[in-house]
Amino acid sequence: MPDPTRQDENHIIAERRAKLAEWRATGKAYPNDFSRENVSNEIIERYGAQSGEELEAAAVEVKVAGRMMLRRVMGKASFITIADAGGRIQLYVARDLVGEESYAAFKRWDIGDIVGAAGALFRTRTHELTVRCAKLRLLSKSLRPLPEKFHGLADQEQKYRVRHLDLIMNESSRRNFMARSRIIASLREYMSDAGFLEVETPMMHPIPGGAAARPFRTHHNALDMPLFLRIAPELYLKKLVVGGFEKVFELNRNFRNEGMSPRHNPEFTMMEFYEAYSEYHRLMDFTEDLLRHCARAALGTGSFVYQGRPLDLSAPFERLTMVQAIVKYHPQYTLAQLSDADWLRRKLAVTNAEPKPGMGLGSLQLLMFEETTEADLWDPTYIVDYPTEISPLARRSDENPELAERFELFIAGREIANGFSELNDPEEQARRFQAQTKARDAGDEEAMYYDADYIRALEYGLPPTGGCGVGIDRLIMLLTDSANIRDVILFPHLRPE
């Protein structure tokens, strides 16, 4: 049976195309000579406190443009509301002011059309700040009708599939993405003030490196060679530290050929930064203050509510080992049990974790932590001292070589940052890469490749260095109270309809 909604839409589109044909016949369609001078929020901020009498006396002339969102046609005079980048403002359109011809043309315009207007500010009888139009022009035709109740759509994914409509109709979405821009600007400001140099590194790599993840593959035709989309910029950034750039950062797009979820998108944004003569304790202090700065920039405070629960970034972040965290949130487990690899295998065998053969104690503890405790870490918590066997780029602890000087930051039950004291011993790094290669040959698709070029760079000498990566999309989720990563990525990847 034909979809009546689609039939109605097709009928509306046909009517609008006929109007466009009429407009084209005038020779004035899609003009490009209208220059907007004022934006709605600037007008309201500057003149919003003035009375009608003050506005009339000042004769404030403005020139605005935007999308027509509301219209009330009342014979010889009408009101419309237009939306621009700053918000919305009302226009008063009268036949006696704009002329018979312009007013007749205006009455055939549609919701969604882009219009430009010039006139003086005044206040209506209901005291609303309004532009009394002396001139009004159609600048662009909307051939498709806007949704009447866009946020009432049953299919939430439509917001992500047609983001342009979401931004037109949904003010909260516009606020989220404007907040994203401010947060990223505040990150850059903080890093620059701290003496870091912003750099750019390649997005196509001859071999994937810097993280354990499945890459996307592509091919360079002119060089006839395979390439991989970047899974992390880490190794290139550390080469820059070798070269003498002692404090560097990059806001980067990464690509990982993995599953999707409310917390995962195959293309995502991170900030990675590296500082020579630093180590992971110092990095934790720095990262903690960085996130507070972002919260203050976005919200004016370090304390806020996320998904109905309070979060406080202004208080000191807790620091626990994986085992300490498991015992804190699940006291039924003992330290002795969590230090027993056989016990962990038996316990994990009855869960969905499915421990792999040959996993060492550290990997089993991580699996237990992920299965039982990670989701419980609501307040900001650093999990520190990860097993060396799962940290191939991190420096071993001098006190316990089974552990790496590494941390992950969890907030609201999800990882926000990952950092460590960098492994700068080229021979030890070569051995770690060789172990990763063996794991890859054994079937681990996320294991790292052996990167001979990076080893050669280390052989020139990497100073003691600390490095950290911050998940920008997840941070913005927190600061915009967004439950799904797709709410903070303008064009997320989706399955085909």
PDB file of C-alpha atoms in Angstrom, residues 21 37 78 83 116 126 142 150 152 170 193 197 211 238 241 300 335 339 401 420 428:
ATOM      1  CA  ALA A  21       9.557  27.908 -11.585  1.00  0.00           C
ATOM      2  CA  GLU A  37      24.642  42.952   8.867  1.00  0.00           C
ATOM      3  CA  SER A  78       1.838  39.445   8.832  1.00  0.00           C
ATOM      4  CA  ALA A  83      16.117  31.452  12.609  1.00  0.00           C
ATOM      5  CA  GLY A 116      16.482  38.588   4.018  1.00  0.00           C
ATOM      6  CA  THR A 126       2.981  42.031  23.515  1.00  0.00           C
ATOM      7  CA  SER A 142      13.086  25.272   0.469  1.00  0.00           C
ATOM      8  CA  PHE A 150      10.926  16.595  14.472  1.00  0.00           C
ATOM      9  CA  GLY A 152       8.669  13.438  18.126  1.00  0.00           C
ATOM     10  CA  ASN A 170      16.205  20.922  17.481  1.00  0.00           C
ATOM     11  CA  ASP A 193      49.059  28.304  27.722  1.00  0.00           C
ATOM     12  CA  LEU A 197      52.947  23.018  20.437  1.00  0.00           C
ATOM     13  CA  ALA A 211      47.203   1.338  19.919  1.00  0.00           C
ATOM     14  CA  LYS A 238      56.975  10.590  20.043  1.00  0.00           C
ATOM     15  CA  VAL A 241      59.834  14.511  20.946  1.00  0.00           C
ATOM     16  CA  GLY A 300      31.015  27.606  34.382  1.00  0.00           C
ATOM     17  CA  LEU A 335      42.980 -10.170  47.280  1.00  0.00           C
ATOM     18  CA  SER A 339      45.929 -12.905  42.635  1.00  0.00           C
ATOM     19  CA  PRO A 401      58.469  -5.111  36.357  1.00  0.00           C
ATOM     20  CA  PHE A 420      51.657   6.334  30.733  1.00  0.00           C
ATOM     21  CA  GLU A 428      63.075  -3.306  25.186  1.00  0.00           C
TER      22      GLU A 428
END
